[in-house]
């Protein structure tokens, strides 16, 4: 197989650089959002035709020519109304403005003087009115804002601020969602692809990710190559398992036959008896290693049918007592919520038998079987009445070739029984766990789904 050639990532294609630029832009927008919102929420004064009450108040005063021409900027006209600016049709000084207003609103006042009809517009604290024209002469009038006008203006400002604030929040939220989708979708797709690889897929679904030219694309290509390599490795392991199974079992079977044929001649020979025990032990180790490998490589599938758990445990106990009558008083089947399940009886028996034999080998006291229902799970437990195990070593009990706590009595075993049982429990759709029983002894629990 040709080695995978790594595609170089150019600097402008780098996801790292893109993220740095993105975070810099987000920080910049965050820092400037306050200023932007303050400027945006500044209310623009609305220019509209002069109100009729104002027109009725000012019109009679501005119809007299002498009165009109005598008005100067800053002069009180009537009530709170004052002259803000004056434009004469002729004379040396045609334009005159109130000095204070001119400094603050000169451009606005000049614009107002060019209107053809009298208009009004609120400024910061006053109302600008005009122009009023008489024979080519023009006047601008101002007065302080009334309480009702202040209230209307504040309400308008608040409403505008709320509207623009919600617009800004909605827009930023939409951008954040789009950025989140852009960043999270590739990660979620690779998570799904990783799970597919874990389930044995050689071609995980990655979509267009391997075609990307950034770090995400490189990761996707590496994941796809890893899936192919793992598939090749699994196939090679399965072929090796098949070959080893054949090559080991054949000579072991011939050895067993030879030992059986010569049993009558060497019954009193201690060396021959040791050879027979070692042969049986070696055969047991090979069988367990092969079974463990088959489970880990998915070579064992479920053969499901209706299983009566109470009868299964009773048969297991009877078979054990047939070969070991000395265990008669030690195997106890407790009353419980025994029921039928749709499952694989051989795998369940394998799990329970390994746990039982482990308990019998490590203790000299009673070993109990029980069954209880908890929600959607059925719990089969095997409990011994020995000294228990240290809490920090409980998880190690399910590791291959772990031979137990030195404080527990050791009589036999190669450390594969519980490891094999745990893999079998996973194939059954359940789990295997151990704990120290509150009343003493070690309890190993097989959780099986009721559905």
XYZ file of C-alpha atoms in Angstrom:
451
model
C 0.000 0.000 0.000
C 1.329 3.416 -0.921
C 2.093 5.612 2.090
C -0.234 8.526 2.689
C 1.312 11.728 1.372
C 0.820 14.709 3.660
C -0.513 17.775 1.895
C 1.182 20.985 3.032
C -1.082 23.657 4.504
C -0.388 27.112 3.141
C -0.390 29.978 5.604
C -3.531 31.567 4.172
C -5.365 28.219 4.427
C -4.479 27.687 8.081
C -7.454 27.237 10.404
C -5.315 28.589 13.244
C -4.833 31.872 11.418
C -8.536 32.043 10.595
C -9.492 31.491 14.225
C -7.016 34.129 15.402
C -8.475 36.614 12.958
C -11.980 35.623 13.959
C -11.320 36.080 17.687
C -9.580 39.386 17.013
C -12.632 40.559 15.058
C -14.956 39.450 17.864
C -12.899 41.318 20.478
C -12.851 44.401 18.276
C -16.603 44.264 17.779
C -17.146 43.771 21.501
C -14.984 46.747 22.378
C -16.645 48.979 19.792
C -20.228 47.795 20.340
C -20.786 50.227 23.213
C -19.669 53.199 21.168
C -21.594 51.981 18.138
C -24.775 51.533 20.149
C -24.454 54.971 21.760
C -23.997 56.697 18.409
C -26.693 54.674 16.705
C -29.224 55.314 19.461
C -28.798 59.092 19.253
C -32.213 60.334 18.179
C -32.305 62.419 15.009
C -34.654 65.387 15.517
C -37.758 65.097 13.393
C -38.682 68.072 11.215
C -42.423 68.510 10.768
C -44.911 71.264 9.876
C -45.579 73.889 12.512
C -48.301 73.010 14.998
C -51.532 74.958 14.731
C -51.433 76.338 18.344
C -47.989 77.777 17.694
C -49.139 79.302 14.425
C -52.136 80.978 16.131
C -49.863 82.386 18.839
C -47.185 83.857 16.555
C -49.041 84.823 13.394
C -50.771 88.003 14.817
C -47.440 89.289 16.181
C -45.618 88.951 12.878
C -48.156 90.669 10.615
C -47.062 94.206 11.546
C -44.114 95.410 9.466
C -42.707 97.767 12.099
C -42.896 95.081 14.737
C -41.418 92.539 12.395
C -38.429 94.724 11.442
C -37.770 95.726 15.048
C -37.201 92.147 16.232
C -33.586 91.305 17.035
C -32.011 87.914 17.793
C -32.398 87.092 21.482
C -35.393 89.413 21.987
C -38.449 88.068 23.838
C -41.424 87.998 21.486
C -44.231 86.700 23.713
C -44.362 84.244 26.588
C -41.328 81.960 26.202
C -40.881 82.667 22.490
C -37.607 84.421 21.515
C -36.047 85.422 18.214
C -33.263 83.021 17.218
C -32.213 84.505 13.829
C -33.203 87.181 11.313
C -32.562 87.590 7.583
C -33.255 90.991 5.974
C -34.154 91.386 2.334
C -31.820 94.396 2.075
C -29.230 96.192 4.144
C -25.609 95.751 5.071
C -26.132 93.120 7.774
C -28.597 90.733 6.240
C -28.058 87.709 8.577
C -28.160 87.993 12.347
C -28.220 85.051 14.821
C -28.403 84.631 18.555
C -24.780 84.208 19.592
C -25.410 81.294 21.970
C -27.592 79.399 19.518
C -25.283 80.133 16.642
C -22.407 78.386 18.360
C -24.424 75.199 18.859
C -26.938 75.024 16.002
C -25.628 77.276 13.220
C -25.893 74.681 10.444
C -29.370 73.625 11.525
C -30.576 77.235 11.641
C -29.159 77.986 8.183
C -30.927 74.943 6.816
C -34.182 76.059 8.414
C -33.918 79.529 6.836
C -34.027 77.869 3.406
C -37.375 76.177 4.000
C -40.350 77.508 2.021
C -42.911 76.779 4.748
C -42.657 77.222 8.535
C -41.465 74.011 10.199
C -40.565 72.980 13.724
C -37.897 70.700 15.122
C -36.878 69.862 18.701
C -33.268 70.523 19.634
C -31.640 69.408 22.861
C -33.694 71.608 25.206
C -35.751 73.872 22.977
C -38.004 73.965 19.930
C -36.829 75.689 16.751
C -39.651 77.239 14.671
C -39.618 78.974 11.281
C -38.928 80.561 8.978
C -41.633 83.223 9.168
C -41.392 85.415 6.028
C -42.622 88.977 5.583
C -41.755 90.893 2.352
C -38.525 88.902 1.841
C -37.489 89.084 5.496
C -37.257 85.864 7.526
C -37.328 85.055 11.227
C -36.546 81.943 13.297
C -38.200 81.591 16.717
C -37.323 79.325 19.642
C -38.895 78.437 22.944
C -38.044 75.892 25.712
C -39.535 72.424 25.402
C -42.656 71.820 27.467
C -42.974 68.973 29.951
C -45.193 66.966 27.618
C -42.705 67.432 24.780
C -39.865 66.267 27.026
C -41.889 63.141 27.903
C -42.690 62.401 24.256
C -39.068 62.823 23.310
C -37.793 60.513 26.072
C -40.347 57.852 25.143
C -39.325 58.091 21.501
C -35.659 57.774 22.462
C -36.329 54.753 24.684
C -38.424 53.029 22.044
C -35.783 53.650 19.421
C -33.050 52.400 21.765
C -34.986 49.214 22.512
C -35.642 48.557 18.845
C -32.031 49.102 17.825
C -30.695 47.162 20.824
C -32.848 44.161 19.940
C -31.718 44.490 16.347
C -28.091 44.464 17.459
C -28.673 41.497 19.804
C -30.558 39.551 17.125
C -27.932 40.254 14.508
C -25.057 39.266 16.800
C -26.933 36.101 17.810
C -27.451 35.134 14.183
C -23.750 35.694 13.478
C -22.808 33.671 16.566
C -25.058 30.787 15.446
C -23.529 30.796 11.979
C -20.014 30.831 13.442
C -20.966 28.042 15.837
C -22.316 25.925 12.986
C -19.186 26.617 10.947
C -16.960 25.500 13.822
C -19.042 22.682 15.361
C -20.379 20.830 12.306
C -16.970 19.463 11.217
C -16.225 18.399 14.794
C -19.559 16.585 15.148
C -19.079 14.874 11.798
C -15.642 13.646 12.879
C -17.085 12.471 16.220
C -19.627 10.360 14.323
C -16.891 9.103 12.012
C -14.710 8.174 15.004
C -17.600 6.155 16.444
C -17.996 4.419 13.093
C -14.297 3.525 13.173
C -14.708 2.202 16.722
C -17.539 -0.026 15.450
C -15.276 -1.440 12.763
C -16.028 0.716 9.716
C -13.198 0.990 7.212
C -14.847 3.893 5.346
C -16.311 6.362 7.875
C -18.676 9.010 6.517
C -16.640 12.244 6.428
C -18.428 14.061 3.614
C -16.332 16.831 2.073
C -14.019 17.240 5.091
C -11.040 15.375 3.556
C -11.062 17.883 0.672
C -10.536 20.858 2.948
C -7.053 22.346 2.847
C -6.785 23.402 6.491
C -6.085 21.508 9.731
C -9.628 20.089 9.781
C -9.082 18.554 6.360
C -5.741 17.138 7.449
C -7.374 15.603 10.541
C -10.166 14.119 8.421
C -7.656 12.581 6.004
C -5.659 11.157 8.927
C -8.851 9.674 10.405
C -9.805 8.078 7.086
C -6.310 6.585 6.729
C -6.442 5.333 10.322
C -9.776 3.614 9.641
C -8.293 1.822 6.631
C -5.186 0.792 8.589
C -7.288 -0.517 11.476
C -9.453 -2.520 9.088
C -6.362 -4.112 7.552
C -4.984 -4.823 11.033
C -8.261 -6.414 12.151
C -8.353 -8.635 9.076
C -4.759 -9.694 9.676
C -5.506 -10.365 13.347
C -8.528 -12.492 12.464
C -6.486 -14.492 9.960
C -3.768 -14.937 12.582
C -6.382 -16.013 15.116
C -7.708 -18.630 12.752
C -4.220 -19.921 11.977
C -3.172 -19.961 15.636
C -6.394 -21.706 16.596
C -5.710 -24.483 14.118
C -1.981 -24.782 14.778
C -2.361 -24.856 18.581
C -5.430 -27.028 18.877
C -4.175 -29.796 16.602
C -1.001 -30.682 18.559
C -2.836 -30.191 21.867
C -5.540 -32.624 20.765
C -2.898 -35.201 19.713
C -1.123 -34.737 23.035
C -4.364 -35.319 24.942
C -5.053 -38.503 22.957
C -1.537 -39.761 23.601
C -1.863 -39.089 27.322
C -5.240 -40.823 27.490
C -3.850 -43.924 25.709
C -0.908 -44.182 28.083
C -2.875 -43.445 31.241
C -3.042 -47.106 32.395
C 0.732 -47.500 32.143
C 1.666 -44.330 34.043
C -0.998 -43.886 36.714
C 1.620 -44.103 39.462
C 4.222 -41.956 37.652
C 4.337 -38.488 39.298
C 6.075 -36.948 36.281
C 3.382 -38.270 33.948
C 0.644 -36.898 36.227
C 2.336 -33.497 36.262
C 2.596 -33.595 32.469
C -1.135 -34.356 32.211
C -2.054 -31.494 34.556
C 0.161 -29.052 32.659
C -1.337 -30.201 29.359
C -4.861 -29.628 30.630
C -3.880 -26.252 32.027
C -2.220 -25.237 28.746
C -5.317 -26.336 26.812
C -7.512 -24.270 29.124
C -5.296 -21.191 28.669
C -5.396 -21.549 24.873
C -9.186 -21.935 24.853
C -9.670 -18.819 26.989
C -7.232 -16.707 24.992
C -8.952 -17.730 21.754
C -12.394 -17.008 23.234
C -11.248 -13.598 24.471
C -9.797 -12.742 21.057
C -12.984 -13.812 19.285
C -15.081 -11.581 21.513
C -12.792 -8.579 21.070
C -12.791 -8.996 17.283
C -16.541 -9.438 16.966
C -16.304 -13.034 15.764
C -18.986 -14.215 18.183
C -22.560 -13.135 17.503
C -25.663 -13.593 19.622
C -27.847 -16.664 19.200
C -30.937 -15.287 20.904
C -33.950 -17.236 22.124
C -36.058 -17.417 25.274
C -33.851 -18.195 28.283
C -35.211 -19.280 31.684
C -32.565 -17.827 33.993
C -33.589 -19.907 37.011
C -33.243 -23.165 35.068
C -29.960 -22.006 33.501
C -28.398 -21.337 36.918
C -29.728 -24.627 38.293
C -28.195 -26.560 35.347
C -24.893 -24.735 35.916
C -24.915 -25.710 39.590
C -25.844 -29.336 38.788
C -23.051 -29.653 36.207
C -20.540 -28.206 38.658
C -21.617 -30.589 41.452
C -21.387 -33.558 39.077
C -17.656 -32.957 38.591
C -17.017 -31.494 42.072
C -19.371 -33.075 44.636
C -17.395 -31.378 47.408
C -19.052 -28.067 46.466
C -22.528 -29.353 47.405
C -22.944 -27.234 50.535
C -21.280 -24.162 49.034
C -23.496 -23.415 46.003
C -26.674 -21.565 47.033
C -29.440 -20.265 44.718
C -31.399 -17.525 46.443
C -35.029 -16.665 45.831
C -35.483 -13.559 43.685
C -37.099 -12.041 40.630
C -36.113 -14.869 38.288
C -37.683 -14.549 34.857
C -37.253 -15.330 31.168
C -35.204 -13.213 28.764
C -34.620 -13.068 25.035
C -30.863 -13.581 25.030
C -28.012 -16.021 24.382
C -27.977 -18.752 27.053
C -24.445 -19.939 26.206
C -22.903 -16.528 26.732
C -24.862 -15.957 29.950
C -23.718 -19.355 31.216
C -20.111 -18.550 30.237
C -20.233 -15.340 32.275
C -21.824 -16.920 35.344
C -19.594 -20.002 35.213
C -16.403 -17.936 35.117
C -17.595 -15.813 38.036
C -18.660 -18.880 40.012
C -15.418 -20.756 39.447
C -13.439 -17.669 40.366
C -15.388 -17.387 43.648
C -14.985 -21.105 44.423
C -11.249 -20.980 43.780
C -10.595 -17.892 45.876
C -12.767 -18.693 48.918
C -13.726 -21.696 51.018
C -17.195 -20.414 51.957
C -20.625 -20.328 50.316
C -21.205 -18.838 46.857
C -24.681 -17.391 46.249
C -26.645 -16.828 43.027
C -29.423 -14.217 42.934
C -31.582 -12.218 40.543
C -33.233 -8.801 40.986
C -35.035 -6.355 38.706
C -33.981 -2.675 38.706
C -35.864 -0.493 36.231
C -35.120 -1.686 32.690
C -32.301 -3.961 33.861
C -32.175 -7.438 35.326
C -29.275 -8.023 37.698
C -27.776 -11.492 38.090
C -25.292 -11.562 40.943
C -22.772 -14.066 42.274
C -21.608 -13.373 45.814
C -18.960 -15.091 47.859
C -18.422 -14.775 51.622
C -14.698 -14.248 51.573
C -12.626 -11.275 52.804
C -13.526 -9.046 49.834
C -11.112 -6.950 47.772
C -9.436 -3.577 48.242
C -11.479 -0.835 46.594
C -8.568 0.355 44.450
C -8.112 -3.110 42.936
C -11.754 -3.870 42.085
C -11.468 -2.437 38.548
C -8.303 -4.449 37.938
C -10.251 -7.680 38.389
C -11.491 -7.379 34.789
C -8.032 -6.857 33.283
C -6.611 -9.843 31.358
C -4.096 -11.928 33.364
C -4.784 -10.097 36.614
C -4.583 -12.822 39.277
C -6.337 -11.180 42.189
C -5.600 -9.540 45.485
C -2.694 -11.178 47.353
C -4.817 -11.072 50.515
C -7.316 -13.485 48.899
C -6.638 -17.186 48.789
C -5.263 -18.251 45.428
C -5.740 -21.825 44.261
C -6.022 -21.682 40.455
C -6.722 -19.502 37.480
C -4.726 -17.599 34.893
C -6.482 -14.229 35.191
C -8.690 -14.497 32.102
C -12.037 -15.573 33.564
C -13.425 -12.174 34.565
C -11.899 -10.464 31.511
C -13.637 -12.998 29.267
C -16.871 -12.533 31.222
C -16.768 -8.775 30.860
C -16.362 -8.971 27.066
C -19.219 -11.475 26.925
C -21.446 -9.129 28.953
C -20.818 -6.345 26.441
C -21.787 -8.680 23.583
C -25.028 -9.393 25.483
C -25.768 -5.655 25.595
C -25.128 -5.441 29.335
C -22.260 -4.828 31.677
C -20.296 -6.589 34.388
C -19.232 -4.905 37.618
C -17.952 -5.862 41.024
C -18.301 -4.476 44.530
C -17.637 -5.396 48.128
C -20.941 -6.451 49.648
C -21.964 -4.403 52.717
C -22.276 -7.628 54.721
C -18.927 -8.975 53.555
C -17.538 -10.805 50.547
C -17.145 -9.883 46.903
C -20.265 -9.528 44.710
C -20.020 -9.606 40.907
C -23.143 -8.304 39.132
C -24.216 -8.975 35.536
C -26.638 -6.293 34.284
C -28.806 -7.516 31.388
C -31.358 -5.382 29.499
C -34.976 -6.522 29.826
C -35.804 -5.305 26.291
